[in-house]
Amino acid sequence: NGDKKSLGELIQTMNGATVDPNVEVVCGAPTIYLDFVRSKLDAKFGVAAQNCYKVPKGAFTGEISPAMIKDCGINWVILGHSERRHVFGESDELIGQKTAHALESGLGVIACIGEKLDEREGGITEKVVFAQTKVIADNVKDWSKVVLAYEPVWAIGTGKTASPQQAQEVHDKLREWLKANVSEAVANSVRIIYGGSVTGGTCKELASQKDVDGFLVGGASLKPEFIEIINAKK
């Protein structure tokens, strides 16, 4: 989303805002604007690429690598977003390979998982998100560089939000899975953030849930209410 004019206005709003110093804020910009955003946005805010490929360079026209992202002063990448999975057909395996390469290259990874509506209605939410998480976990050596983002696909851009209780339930189950399959230390320390129609109106109650450590914000990040969401715990 956005162009230099609208992103420039958003950056001005961000740079002038009073934000909770205890919240780490990372802005995911379109590839073509990564350099522009990093040069204009206050250094206290991180910047993320929205995707990358699994190798440093080569004959992969149109793709970008973690090395290129780092070369622009960017320290984060979002991988496995539901639109990458379901619009562009990325497999769990590819997302795992990208995660491994991004981490080896020194990027922090915001790794996305989440079920579609038919999967939720079919009662297989846990099966789906655990399978997605396993492929990510198999490719992680250092969990301090990973943030897990749970985003129920049926709640993205639909105006439907998972209730705070639904979000908390899945986050709690994910922590249990990490405890059983990775380690208790990782389960206790990894940040699990929620994405899916997060707005100024829904953020406070979602933020109050025990296992919701933050948000992956979509459409609302393009509006001034993004500041309200950052300050949801205040």
mmCIF file of C-alpha atoms in Angstrom:
data_model
loop_
_atom_site.group_PDB
_atom_site.id
_atom_site.type_symbol
_atom_site.label_atom_id
_atom_site.label_comp_id
_atom_site.label_asym_id
_atom_site.label_seq_id
_atom_site.Cartn_x
_atom_site.Cartn_y
_atom_site.Cartn_z
ATOM 1 C CA ASN A 1 0.000 0.000 0.000
ATOM 2 C CA GLY A 2 0.900 3.646 -0.356
ATOM 3 C CA ASP A 3 3.052 5.975 -2.409
ATOM 4 C CA LYS A 4 5.764 8.455 -1.435
ATOM 5 C CA LYS A 5 3.186 11.123 -0.619
ATOM 6 C CA SER A 6 0.944 9.003 1.627
ATOM 7 C CA LEU A 7 3.845 7.145 3.229
ATOM 8 C CA GLY A 8 5.618 10.472 3.819
ATOM 9 C CA GLU A 9 2.537 11.759 5.664
ATOM 10 C CA LEU A 10 2.337 8.564 7.715
ATOM 11 C CA ILE A 11 6.040 8.852 8.586
ATOM 12 C CA GLN A 12 5.497 12.458 9.744
ATOM 13 C CA THR A 13 2.645 11.288 11.986
ATOM 14 C CA MET A 14 4.829 8.503 13.407
ATOM 15 C CA ASN A 15 7.845 10.720 13.954
ATOM 16 C CA GLY A 16 5.741 13.335 15.747
ATOM 17 C CA ALA A 17 3.776 10.904 17.927
ATOM 18 C CA THR A 18 4.272 10.117 21.588
ATOM 19 C CA VAL A 19 4.575 6.339 21.739
ATOM 20 C CA ASP A 20 4.960 3.961 24.668
ATOM 21 C CA PRO A 21 8.747 3.461 25.037
ATOM 22 C CA ASN A 22 8.162 -0.150 26.178
ATOM 23 C CA VAL A 23 6.689 -1.127 22.804
ATOM 24 C CA GLU A 24 8.921 -2.227 19.938
ATOM 25 C CA VAL A 25 7.466 -0.838 16.707
ATOM 26 C CA VAL A 26 8.399 -2.235 13.299
ATOM 27 C CA CYS A 27 6.863 -0.828 10.090
ATOM 28 C CA GLY A 28 6.551 -3.192 7.111
ATOM 29 C CA ALA A 29 6.996 -1.184 3.911
ATOM 30 C CA PRO A 30 6.639 -2.250 0.271
ATOM 31 C CA THR A 31 9.982 -3.383 -1.175
ATOM 32 C CA ILE A 32 10.300 -0.442 -3.541
ATOM 33 C CA TYR A 33 9.953 2.026 -0.640
ATOM 34 C CA LEU A 34 12.191 0.322 1.947
ATOM 35 C CA ASP A 35 15.107 2.711 1.396
ATOM 36 C CA PHE A 36 12.788 5.739 1.376
ATOM 37 C CA VAL A 37 11.056 4.706 4.613
ATOM 38 C CA ARG A 38 14.283 3.834 6.441
ATOM 39 C CA SER A 39 15.828 7.198 5.524
ATOM 40 C CA LYS A 40 12.795 9.212 6.727
ATOM 41 C CA LEU A 41 11.453 7.245 9.699
ATOM 42 C CA ASP A 42 12.776 8.008 13.188
ATOM 43 C CA ALA A 43 15.523 5.528 14.132
ATOM 44 C CA LYS A 44 13.554 4.412 17.201
ATOM 45 C CA PHE A 45 11.158 2.599 14.849
ATOM 46 C CA GLY A 46 12.243 -0.575 13.062
ATOM 47 C CA VAL A 47 11.466 -1.307 9.416
ATOM 48 C CA ALA A 48 10.598 -4.699 7.903
ATOM 49 C CA ALA A 49 10.483 -6.025 4.373
ATOM 50 C CA GLN A 50 7.202 -7.830 3.667
ATOM 51 C CA ASN A 51 8.883 -10.863 2.068
ATOM 52 C CA CYS A 52 12.234 -12.176 0.831
ATOM 53 C CA TYR A 53 13.672 -15.171 -1.018
ATOM 54 C CA LYS A 54 15.707 -18.122 0.313
ATOM 55 C CA VAL A 55 19.103 -17.406 -1.302
ATOM 56 C CA PRO A 56 21.532 -14.425 -1.254
ATOM 57 C CA LYS A 57 21.474 -13.728 -5.026
ATOM 58 C CA GLY A 58 20.945 -15.371 -8.382
ATOM 59 C CA ALA A 59 18.582 -15.851 -11.308
ATOM 60 C CA PHE A 60 15.330 -15.210 -9.411
ATOM 61 C CA THR A 61 13.974 -12.180 -11.233
ATOM 62 C CA GLY A 62 11.803 -9.927 -9.097
ATOM 63 C CA GLU A 63 12.806 -11.452 -5.749
ATOM 64 C CA ILE A 64 14.830 -9.754 -3.022
ATOM 65 C CA SER A 65 17.290 -11.364 -0.610
ATOM 66 C CA PRO A 66 18.023 -10.810 3.086
ATOM 67 C CA ALA A 67 21.438 -9.439 2.017
ATOM 68 C CA MET A 68 19.722 -6.728 -0.042
ATOM 69 C CA ILE A 69 17.321 -5.955 2.797
ATOM 70 C CA LYS A 70 20.208 -5.560 5.259
ATOM 71 C CA ASP A 71 22.075 -3.407 2.729
ATOM 72 C CA CYS A 72 19.188 -0.898 2.981
ATOM 73 C CA GLY A 73 19.581 -0.743 6.774
ATOM 74 C CA ILE A 74 16.522 -2.926 7.402
ATOM 75 C CA ASN A 75 16.644 -5.498 10.221
ATOM 76 C CA TRP A 76 13.329 -7.387 9.902
ATOM 77 C CA VAL A 77 11.337 -9.405 7.388
ATOM 78 C CA ILE A 78 7.754 -10.694 7.498
ATOM 79 C CA LEU A 79 7.511 -14.287 6.221
ATOM 80 C CA GLY A 80 4.586 -16.627 5.598
ATOM 81 C CA HIS A 81 1.902 -13.947 5.650
ATOM 82 C CA SER A 82 -1.454 -15.477 4.749
ATOM 83 C CA GLU A 83 -1.517 -13.569 1.454
ATOM 84 C CA ARG A 84 1.887 -15.022 0.521
ATOM 85 C CA ARG A 85 0.508 -18.467 1.344
ATOM 86 C CA HIS A 86 -2.952 -18.208 -0.189
ATOM 87 C CA VAL A 87 -2.647 -15.602 -2.959
ATOM 88 C CA PHE A 88 0.883 -16.469 -4.126
ATOM 89 C CA GLY A 89 0.833 -20.173 -3.274
ATOM 90 C CA GLU A 90 3.866 -20.328 -0.976
ATOM 91 C CA SER A 91 4.199 -23.720 0.713
ATOM 92 C CA ASP A 92 5.052 -24.370 4.358
ATOM 93 C CA GLU A 93 8.339 -25.845 3.126
ATOM 94 C CA LEU A 94 9.329 -22.692 1.202
ATOM 95 C CA ILE A 95 8.438 -20.481 4.167
ATOM 96 C CA GLY A 96 10.629 -22.692 6.361
ATOM 97 C CA GLN A 97 13.549 -22.366 3.918
ATOM 98 C CA LYS A 98 13.113 -18.582 3.767
ATOM 99 C CA THR A 99 13.031 -18.428 7.576
ATOM 100 C CA ALA A 100 16.291 -20.377 7.869
ATOM 101 C CA HIS A 101 18.082 -18.182 5.311
ATOM 102 C CA ALA A 102 16.778 -14.878 6.728
ATOM 103 C CA LEU A 103 17.922 -15.849 10.237
ATOM 104 C CA GLU A 104 21.327 -17.039 8.986
ATOM 105 C CA SER A 105 21.672 -13.646 7.284
ATOM 106 C CA GLY A 106 21.035 -11.823 10.560
ATOM 107 C CA LEU A 107 17.503 -10.581 9.945
ATOM 108 C CA GLY A 108 14.784 -10.770 12.582
ATOM 109 C CA VAL A 109 11.785 -12.770 11.316
ATOM 110 C CA ILE A 110 8.102 -12.082 11.933
ATOM 111 C CA ALA A 111 6.737 -15.519 11.036
ATOM 112 C CA CYS A 112 3.001 -15.710 10.291
ATOM 113 C CA ILE A 113 0.658 -18.630 10.881
ATOM 114 C CA GLY A 114 -3.119 -18.970 10.818
ATOM 115 C CA GLU A 115 -6.121 -20.978 9.678
ATOM 116 C CA LYS A 116 -8.732 -20.277 6.983
ATOM 117 C CA LEU A 117 -12.471 -20.069 7.709
ATOM 118 C CA ASP A 118 -13.261 -23.616 6.542
ATOM 119 C CA GLU A 119 -10.443 -24.934 8.755
ATOM 120 C CA ARG A 120 -11.757 -23.038 11.784
ATOM 121 C CA GLU A 121 -15.314 -24.259 11.095
ATOM 122 C CA GLY A 122 -13.996 -27.809 10.554
ATOM 123 C CA GLY A 123 -12.454 -27.774 14.022
ATOM 124 C CA ILE A 124 -8.856 -28.189 12.795
ATOM 125 C CA THR A 125 -7.438 -24.795 13.829
ATOM 126 C CA GLU A 126 -4.855 -26.357 16.144
ATOM 127 C CA LYS A 127 -3.799 -28.995 13.621
ATOM 128 C CA VAL A 128 -3.218 -26.309 10.959
ATOM 129 C CA VAL A 129 -1.357 -23.780 13.114
ATOM 130 C CA PHE A 130 0.779 -26.461 14.810
ATOM 131 C CA ALA A 131 1.819 -27.866 11.403
ATOM 132 C CA GLN A 132 2.737 -24.370 10.165
ATOM 133 C CA THR A 133 4.617 -23.630 13.405
ATOM 134 C CA LYS A 134 6.555 -26.914 13.226
ATOM 135 C CA VAL A 135 8.015 -26.082 9.805
ATOM 136 C CA ILE A 136 9.119 -22.680 11.121
ATOM 137 C CA ALA A 137 10.495 -24.149 14.375
ATOM 138 C CA ASP A 138 12.496 -26.773 12.461
ATOM 139 C CA ASN A 139 14.371 -23.903 10.787
ATOM 140 C CA VAL A 140 15.099 -21.754 13.855
ATOM 141 C CA LYS A 141 18.309 -21.961 15.885
ATOM 142 C CA ASP A 142 18.031 -18.605 17.704
ATOM 143 C CA TRP A 143 14.497 -17.833 18.900
ATOM 144 C CA SER A 144 15.475 -14.371 20.184
ATOM 145 C CA LYS A 145 15.304 -13.197 16.536
ATOM 146 C CA VAL A 146 11.816 -14.623 15.893
ATOM 147 C CA VAL A 147 8.354 -13.213 16.543
ATOM 148 C CA LEU A 148 5.369 -15.493 15.863
ATOM 149 C CA ALA A 149 2.312 -13.768 14.406
ATOM 150 C CA TYR A 150 -1.022 -15.593 14.660
ATOM 151 C CA GLU A 151 -3.451 -14.270 12.077
ATOM 152 C CA PRO A 152 -6.692 -16.156 11.505
ATOM 153 C CA VAL A 153 -7.142 -15.752 7.743
ATOM 154 C CA TRP A 154 -10.920 -15.340 8.117
ATOM 155 C CA ALA A 155 -10.347 -12.192 10.193
ATOM 156 C CA ILE A 156 -8.037 -10.335 7.782
ATOM 157 C CA GLY A 157 -9.591 -7.333 6.108
ATOM 158 C CA THR A 158 -13.058 -8.793 6.652
ATOM 159 C CA GLY A 159 -13.956 -6.647 9.640
ATOM 160 C CA LYS A 160 -14.369 -9.918 11.562
ATOM 161 C CA THR A 161 -11.965 -10.054 14.473
ATOM 162 C CA ALA A 162 -11.288 -13.168 16.456
ATOM 163 C CA SER A 163 -12.739 -12.430 19.882
ATOM 164 C CA PRO A 164 -10.106 -11.669 22.539
ATOM 165 C CA GLN A 165 -10.945 -15.083 24.004
ATOM 166 C CA GLN A 166 -10.438 -16.858 20.649
ATOM 167 C CA ALA A 167 -7.101 -15.093 20.158
ATOM 168 C CA GLN A 168 -5.948 -15.886 23.692
ATOM 169 C CA GLU A 169 -6.963 -19.537 23.333
ATOM 170 C CA VAL A 170 -4.808 -20.066 20.221
ATOM 171 C CA HIS A 171 -1.861 -18.097 21.660
ATOM 172 C CA ASP A 172 -2.021 -20.210 24.826
ATOM 173 C CA LYS A 173 -2.109 -23.434 22.775
ATOM 174 C CA LEU A 174 0.868 -22.231 20.702
ATOM 175 C CA ARG A 175 2.842 -21.630 23.890
ATOM 176 C CA GLU A 176 1.966 -25.154 25.060
ATOM 177 C CA TRP A 177 3.133 -26.536 21.707
ATOM 178 C CA LEU A 178 6.446 -24.636 21.954
ATOM 179 C CA LYS A 179 6.946 -25.887 25.505
ATOM 180 C CA ALA A 180 6.429 -29.501 24.398
ATOM 181 C CA ASN A 181 8.310 -29.311 21.088
ATOM 182 C CA VAL A 182 11.008 -26.645 21.502
ATOM 183 C CA SER A 183 11.632 -25.711 25.154
ATOM 184 C CA GLU A 184 9.973 -24.137 28.160
ATOM 185 C CA ALA A 185 12.400 -21.197 27.966
ATOM 186 C CA VAL A 186 11.392 -20.447 24.362
ATOM 187 C CA ALA A 187 7.689 -20.915 25.165
ATOM 188 C CA ASN A 188 8.003 -18.338 27.953
ATOM 189 C CA SER A 189 10.127 -15.818 26.071
ATOM 190 C CA VAL A 190 8.947 -15.801 22.447
ATOM 191 C CA ARG A 191 6.605 -12.988 21.495
ATOM 192 C CA ILE A 192 3.335 -14.168 19.940
ATOM 193 C CA ILE A 193 1.473 -11.308 18.307
ATOM 194 C CA TYR A 194 -2.064 -11.227 16.895
ATOM 195 C CA GLY A 195 -3.100 -10.048 13.422
ATOM 196 C CA GLY A 196 -6.559 -9.791 11.880
ATOM 197 C CA SER A 197 -8.676 -6.617 11.726
ATOM 198 C CA VAL A 198 -6.862 -4.998 14.678
ATOM 199 C CA THR A 199 -8.187 -1.449 15.096
ATOM 200 C CA GLY A 200 -8.160 1.381 17.613
ATOM 201 C CA GLY A 201 -11.509 0.014 18.787
ATOM 202 C CA THR A 202 -10.434 -3.615 19.334
ATOM 203 C CA CYS A 203 -6.822 -3.219 20.429
ATOM 204 C CA LYS A 204 -7.215 -2.528 24.146
ATOM 205 C CA GLU A 205 -9.198 -5.660 24.974
ATOM 206 C CA LEU A 206 -6.980 -7.833 22.764
ATOM 207 C CA ALA A 207 -3.847 -6.352 24.383
ATOM 208 C CA SER A 208 -5.148 -7.243 27.839
ATOM 209 C CA GLN A 209 -5.044 -10.986 27.076
ATOM 210 C CA LYS A 210 -2.282 -12.850 28.925
ATOM 211 C CA ASP A 211 -0.593 -14.424 25.898
ATOM 212 C CA VAL A 212 -1.139 -11.660 23.314
ATOM 213 C CA ASP A 213 2.223 -9.866 23.226
ATOM 214 C CA GLY A 214 1.484 -7.386 20.463
ATOM 215 C CA PHE A 215 -0.094 -6.968 17.046
ATOM 216 C CA LEU A 216 0.518 -7.424 13.349
ATOM 217 C CA VAL A 217 -1.538 -4.473 12.114
ATOM 218 C CA GLY A 218 -2.896 -4.328 8.561
ATOM 219 C CA GLY A 219 -5.181 -1.590 7.231
ATOM 220 C CA ALA A 220 -5.214 0.373 10.500
ATOM 221 C CA SER A 221 -1.445 0.894 10.223
ATOM 222 C CA LEU A 222 -2.130 3.244 7.302
ATOM 223 C CA LYS A 223 -4.198 5.549 9.535
ATOM 224 C CA PRO A 224 -3.370 7.770 12.520
ATOM 225 C CA GLU A 225 -5.143 5.225 14.793
ATOM 226 C CA PHE A 226 -1.970 3.125 14.441
ATOM 227 C CA ILE A 227 -0.585 5.270 17.279
ATOM 228 C CA GLU A 228 -3.536 4.270 19.500
ATOM 229 C CA ILE A 229 -2.781 0.612 18.756
ATOM 230 C CA ILE A 230 0.914 1.043 19.646
ATOM 231 C CA ASN A 231 -0.189 2.596 22.946
ATOM 232 C CA ALA A 232 -2.880 -0.043 23.681
ATOM 233 C CA LYS A 233 -1.172 -1.188 26.898
ATOM 234 C CA LYS A 234 -0.703 2.334 28.309
#
